[in-house]
């Protein structure tokens, strides 16, 4: 299997690219301190990620390997699921080497180095989360034979990318898609719009997601230990057979069986839908 790895070629980064990283980093670190799981800030510290400029993956990997045996490798962009899972199963996190342009600090088509390295890598310093990510990769490789990659993608989406976690009586961020986004780091905790529901593995594996806007349902884990234990204890084969007999769940839906932590208004999504409808209406009117 070709592994899709390329050289990061750290010396080729320009001053503008390093400055873009510094701008994004400073903005997020200043607003995340009270919002993000403490393990994330610990990871930033262990990896010395506050050093100016785009991190050199070799330097990063030396520190990360000492902590949990993970390393960071560069890839050109999204890679096939099977390759992706194989890297995770072998404690290699694949990261884009490119960075967004200064003109587009807030819009991202594909995961860039800020999303992948700032968003995903700090938590890999935490031994429990590091074990979860490897178990996830192994589970992903096994899911291929059951035609259930889409269910693993949903589990990834609602935990690794957009997960929330309890910290005492508070809700905190840990999903990379949230912590690497200034606007969603605010929305996910402060907005009245989205639902915040207790994490349930089978429920999440049935739940659709959207990739182009804020989430309308966020799922909350009690701890990384809980998430790891659930994943390790589950025999996935019968779960896939059970779920294949059940309908998917829509992105903003609340089930009677859900543990509702915050019942959202869905105002944000409703306004967007109204706006898009009106746009279509105007378009027709022309
Ligand atoms: N490839 N480079 C890269 N980064 C990802 O996050 C990634 C991927 N390929 C597949 C993938 N993620 C998703 O299918 C995961 O849900 C498995
Ligand atoms: Fe990601």
Coordinates of C-alpha atoms and ligand atoms in Angstrom, one line a residue:
X1 CA 0.0 0.0 0.0
X2 CA 1.6 3.3 -1.0
X3 CA 1.5 5.5 2.1
X4 CA 1.0 8.9 0.5
X5 CA 3.7 10.5 2.6
X6 CA 5.6 13.5 1.2
X7 CA 8.4 15.6 2.6
X8 CA 7.2 18.6 4.6
X9 CA 10.1 20.6 3.2
X10 CA 10.0 23.0 6.1
X11 CA 12.7 25.4 4.7
X12 CA 10.5 26.2 1.7
X13 CA 7.8 27.9 3.9
X14 CA 7.7 31.7 3.2
X15 CA 7.6 34.5 5.8
X16 CA 4.0 35.1 4.9
X17 CA 3.1 31.4 5.6
X18 CA 4.9 31.5 9.0
X19 CA 3.1 34.8 9.8
X20 CA -0.2 33.3 8.8
X21 CA 0.4 30.4 11.3
X22 CA 1.4 32.9 14.0
X23 CA -1.8 35.0 13.4
X24 CA -4.0 31.9 13.6
X25 CA -2.1 30.5 16.6
X26 CA -2.2 33.7 18.7
X27 CA -5.9 34.2 18.0
X28 CA -6.9 30.7 19.0
X29 CA -4.7 30.3 22.1
X30 CA -5.9 33.6 23.5
X31 CA -9.6 32.6 23.2
X32 CA -9.3 28.9 24.0
X33 CA -7.7 28.9 27.4
X34 CA -11.0 28.9 29.3
X35 CA -12.9 26.9 26.6
X36 CA -10.8 24.0 25.7
X37 CA -10.1 20.7 27.5
X38 CA -7.1 21.2 29.8
X39 CA -5.3 18.2 28.1
X40 CA -5.2 20.3 24.9
X41 CA -3.3 23.1 26.5
X42 CA -1.0 20.6 28.2
X43 CA -0.2 19.2 24.8
X44 CA 0.6 22.6 23.3
X45 CA 3.0 23.1 26.2
X46 CA 4.7 19.7 25.9
X47 CA 5.2 20.2 22.1
X48 CA 6.4 23.8 22.6
X49 CA 4.0 24.8 19.9
X50 CA 4.1 28.4 21.0
X51 CA 7.5 28.7 19.2
X52 CA 6.9 31.1 16.3
X53 CA 6.3 29.8 12.8
X54 CA 4.9 26.6 11.3
X55 CA 6.1 23.7 13.4
X56 CA 8.8 21.5 11.9
X57 CA 7.2 18.0 11.8
X58 CA 10.6 16.3 12.6
X59 CA 11.0 18.4 15.8
X60 CA 7.3 17.9 16.7
X61 CA 7.6 14.1 16.2
X62 CA 10.7 13.9 18.4
X63 CA 8.7 15.4 21.4
X64 CA 5.5 13.5 20.5
X65 CA 7.2 10.1 20.3
X66 CA 8.7 10.6 23.7
X67 CA 5.2 11.3 25.1
X68 CA 3.1 8.7 23.3
X69 CA 4.9 7.2 20.4
X70 CA 3.0 9.2 17.8
X71 CA 4.7 11.0 14.9
X72 CA 3.4 13.6 12.4
X73 CA 3.9 13.0 8.7
X74 CA 3.1 15.3 5.8
X75 CA 0.6 14.3 3.0
X76 CA -0.5 16.4 0.1
X77 CA -4.2 16.4 1.2
X78 CA -7.1 14.0 1.9
X79 CA -5.8 10.5 1.4
X80 CA -7.9 7.3 0.9
X81 CA -9.6 6.0 4.0
X82 CA -7.7 2.7 4.1
X83 CA -4.3 4.5 4.0
X84 CA -5.5 7.0 6.6
X85 CA -6.6 4.3 9.0
X86 CA -3.4 2.4 8.5
X87 CA -1.4 5.5 9.5
X88 CA -3.5 6.0 12.6
X89 CA -3.2 2.3 13.5
X90 CA 0.6 2.7 13.4
X91 CA 0.6 6.0 15.4
X92 CA 1.4 8.2 12.5
X93 CA -0.8 11.3 12.2
X94 CA -1.1 12.6 8.6
X95 CA -1.0 16.4 8.2
X96 CA -1.4 18.7 5.3
X97 CA 1.8 20.8 4.8
X98 CA 0.1 23.7 3.1
X99 CA -1.4 26.7 4.9
X100 CA -4.4 28.8 4.0
X101 CA -3.8 32.3 2.6
X102 CA -3.9 35.5 4.8
X103 CA -7.0 36.6 2.7
X104 CA -8.8 33.4 3.7
X105 CA -8.1 33.0 7.4
X106 CA -11.6 31.7 8.1
X107 CA -12.5 29.6 5.2
X108 CA -11.0 26.2 4.5
X109 CA -11.8 23.8 1.7
X110 CA -9.4 21.0 2.9
X111 CA -7.6 20.5 6.2
X112 CA -4.4 22.6 6.1
X113 CA -1.4 22.5 8.5
X114 CA -3.2 24.7 11.0
X115 CA -6.3 22.5 11.2
X116 CA -4.2 19.3 11.3
X117 CA -1.3 20.3 13.5
X118 CA -2.9 22.9 15.8
X119 CA -6.3 21.2 15.8
X120 CA -5.4 17.5 16.1
X121 CA -1.8 17.0 17.3
X122 CA -1.8 18.5 20.9
X123 CA -4.2 15.9 22.2
X124 CA -2.0 13.1 20.9
X125 CA 0.3 14.0 23.8
X126 CA -2.4 12.6 26.2
X127 CA -1.9 8.9 26.6
X128 CA -5.6 8.0 26.7
X129 CA -6.5 10.0 23.6
X130 CA -3.4 8.7 21.9
X131 CA -4.7 5.2 22.6
X132 CA -8.1 6.1 21.3
X133 CA -6.8 7.4 18.0
X134 CA -4.8 4.2 17.5
X135 CA -7.8 2.0 18.4
X136 CA -9.9 4.2 16.0
X137 CA -7.4 3.5 13.2
X138 CA -7.5 -0.3 13.9
X139 CA -11.3 -0.2 14.0
X140 CA -11.4 1.7 10.7
X141 CA -9.3 -1.0 9.0
X142 CA -11.6 -3.7 10.3
X143 CA -14.7 -1.7 9.3
X144 CA -13.7 -1.8 5.6
X145 CA -14.5 -5.5 5.4
X146 CA -18.1 -4.8 6.8
X147 CA -18.7 -1.9 4.4
X148 CA -19.0 0.3 7.4
X149 CA -16.4 3.0 6.8
X150 CA -19.2 5.6 6.8
X151 CA -20.0 4.7 10.4
X152 CA -16.4 5.1 11.5
X153 CA -16.3 8.5 9.6
X154 CA -19.3 9.6 11.7
X155 CA -17.6 8.5 15.0
X156 CA -14.5 10.4 13.9
X157 CA -16.6 13.4 13.0
X158 CA -18.6 13.7 16.3
X159 CA -15.5 13.0 18.5
X160 CA -12.1 13.8 17.0
X161 CA -13.4 16.6 14.8
X162 CA -16.4 18.1 16.7
X163 CA -16.5 16.6 20.1
X164 CA -17.2 18.3 23.4
X165 CA -16.2 17.0 26.8
X166 CA -17.3 17.6 30.4
X167 CA -14.8 19.3 32.6
X168 CA -16.3 19.4 36.1
X169 CA -19.7 21.1 35.6
X170 CA -18.6 22.8 32.4
X171 CA -18.6 21.8 28.8
X172 CA -15.3 22.1 27.1
X173 CA -14.0 21.8 23.5
X174 CA -11.7 19.1 22.2
X175 CA -12.7 18.4 18.5
X176 CA -10.0 19.6 16.1
X177 CA -12.6 21.1 13.7
X178 CA -13.8 23.3 16.5
X179 CA -10.6 24.3 18.2
X180 CA -9.0 25.3 14.9
X181 CA -11.9 27.5 14.0
X182 CA -12.3 30.8 15.8
X183 CA -16.0 31.2 15.0
X184 CA -17.0 27.6 15.8
X185 CA -15.0 27.7 19.1
X186 CA -17.5 30.4 20.1
X187 CA -20.6 28.9 18.5
X188 CA -20.2 25.4 20.0
X189 CA -20.2 26.7 23.6
X190 CA -21.9 30.1 23.5
X191 CA -24.7 29.8 21.0
X192 CA -28.2 28.8 22.1
X193 CA -28.8 27.3 18.7
X194 CA -27.2 23.8 18.6
X195 CA -28.2 20.8 20.7
X196 CA -25.6 19.3 23.1
X197 CA -26.3 15.6 23.6
X198 CA -24.7 12.9 25.7
X199 CA -22.3 10.8 23.5
X200 CA -23.6 7.3 22.6
X201 CA -21.6 5.2 20.2
X202 CA -24.4 3.5 18.3
X203 CA -26.4 6.7 18.1
X204 CA -23.5 8.7 16.7
X205 CA -22.7 5.9 14.1
X206 CA -26.3 6.4 12.8
X207 CA -26.1 10.2 12.7
X208 CA -25.5 12.1 9.5
X209 CA -23.2 15.2 9.5
X210 CA -22.6 18.2 7.3
X211 CA -19.1 19.4 6.3
X212 CA -19.9 22.9 5.2
X213 CA -21.3 24.7 8.2
X214 CA -21.5 24.7 12.0
X215 CA -22.8 21.5 13.5
X216 CA -26.4 21.4 14.7
X217 CA -25.8 18.6 17.2
X218 CA -22.7 18.3 19.3
X219 CA -22.0 15.1 21.4
X220 CA -20.5 15.3 24.8
X221 CA -18.2 12.7 26.3
X222 CA -17.7 12.4 30.1
X223 CA -14.0 11.7 29.7
X224 CA -11.4 10.5 27.2
X225 CA -11.1 7.3 29.4
X226 CA -14.9 6.7 28.8
X227 CA -14.5 7.2 25.0
X228 CA -11.5 4.8 24.9
X229 CA -13.2 2.2 27.0
X230 CA -16.4 2.3 24.9
X231 CA -14.4 1.8 21.7
X232 CA -12.2 -1.0 23.1
X233 CA -15.1 -2.9 24.7
X234 CA -17.4 -2.8 21.6
X235 CA -17.5 -5.8 19.3
X236 CA -18.3 -3.8 16.2
X237 CA -19.4 -6.6 13.8
X238 CA -22.8 -7.2 15.5
X239 CA -23.2 -3.4 15.9
X240 CA -22.8 -2.9 12.2
X241 CA -25.4 -5.6 11.5
X242 CA -27.8 -4.0 14.1
X243 CA -27.3 -0.5 12.7
X244 CA -27.8 -1.6 9.1
X245 CA -31.4 -2.4 10.0
X246 CA -32.0 1.1 11.5
X247 CA -32.6 4.4 9.6
X248 CA -29.9 7.1 9.7
X249 CA -30.6 10.1 12.0
X250 CA -30.8 13.6 10.7
X251 CA -28.3 16.2 11.7
X252 CA -30.4 18.3 14.1
X253 CA -32.7 15.6 15.4
X254 CA -33.2 14.7 19.1
X255 CA -34.3 11.1 19.9
X256 CA -36.5 10.2 22.9
X257 CA -33.5 8.1 24.1
X258 CA -31.0 11.0 23.9
X259 CA -29.4 12.4 27.0
X260 CA -30.2 16.1 26.3
X261 CA -27.7 18.3 28.0
X262 CA -28.8 21.5 26.2
X263 CA -31.8 21.6 24.0
X264 CA -30.9 24.1 21.3
X265 CA -33.2 26.5 19.4
X266 CA -31.7 25.7 16.0
X267 CA -32.1 29.4 15.2
X268 CA -28.8 29.6 13.4
X269 CA -29.7 26.7 11.0
X270 CA -33.2 28.0 10.5
X271 CA -32.0 31.5 9.6
X272 CA -29.5 30.0 7.2
X273 CA -32.2 27.9 5.6
X274 CA -34.5 31.0 5.4
X275 CA -31.7 33.0 3.8
X276 CA -30.9 30.3 1.3
X277 CA -34.6 29.9 0.4
X278 CA -35.0 33.7 -0.1
X279 CA -31.9 33.7 -2.2
X280 CA -33.5 31.0 -4.4
X281 CA -36.7 33.0 -4.5
X282 CA -34.8 36.1 -5.5
X283 CA -33.0 34.1 -8.1
X284 CA -36.3 32.9 -9.6
X285 CA -37.7 36.5 -9.5
X286 CA -34.9 37.8 -11.7
Ligands
LIG1 N1 -7.0 12.1 4.9 N2 -5.2 13.6 5.0 C1 -6.3 13.1 5.5 N3 -6.8 13.7 6.7 C2 -8.0 13.2 7.2 O1 -8.4 13.7 8.2 C3 -8.7 12.2 6.5 C4 -8.2 11.7 5.4 N4 -8.8 10.7 4.7 C5 -10.0 10.1 5.2 C6 -10.6 10.8 6.4 N5 -9.9 11.8 7.0 C7 -12.0 10.5 6.9 O2 -12.6 9.5 6.1 C8 -12.0 10.0 8.3 O3 -13.3 10.2 8.7 C9 -11.6 8.6 8.4
LIG2 FE1 -9.4 17.0 10.9

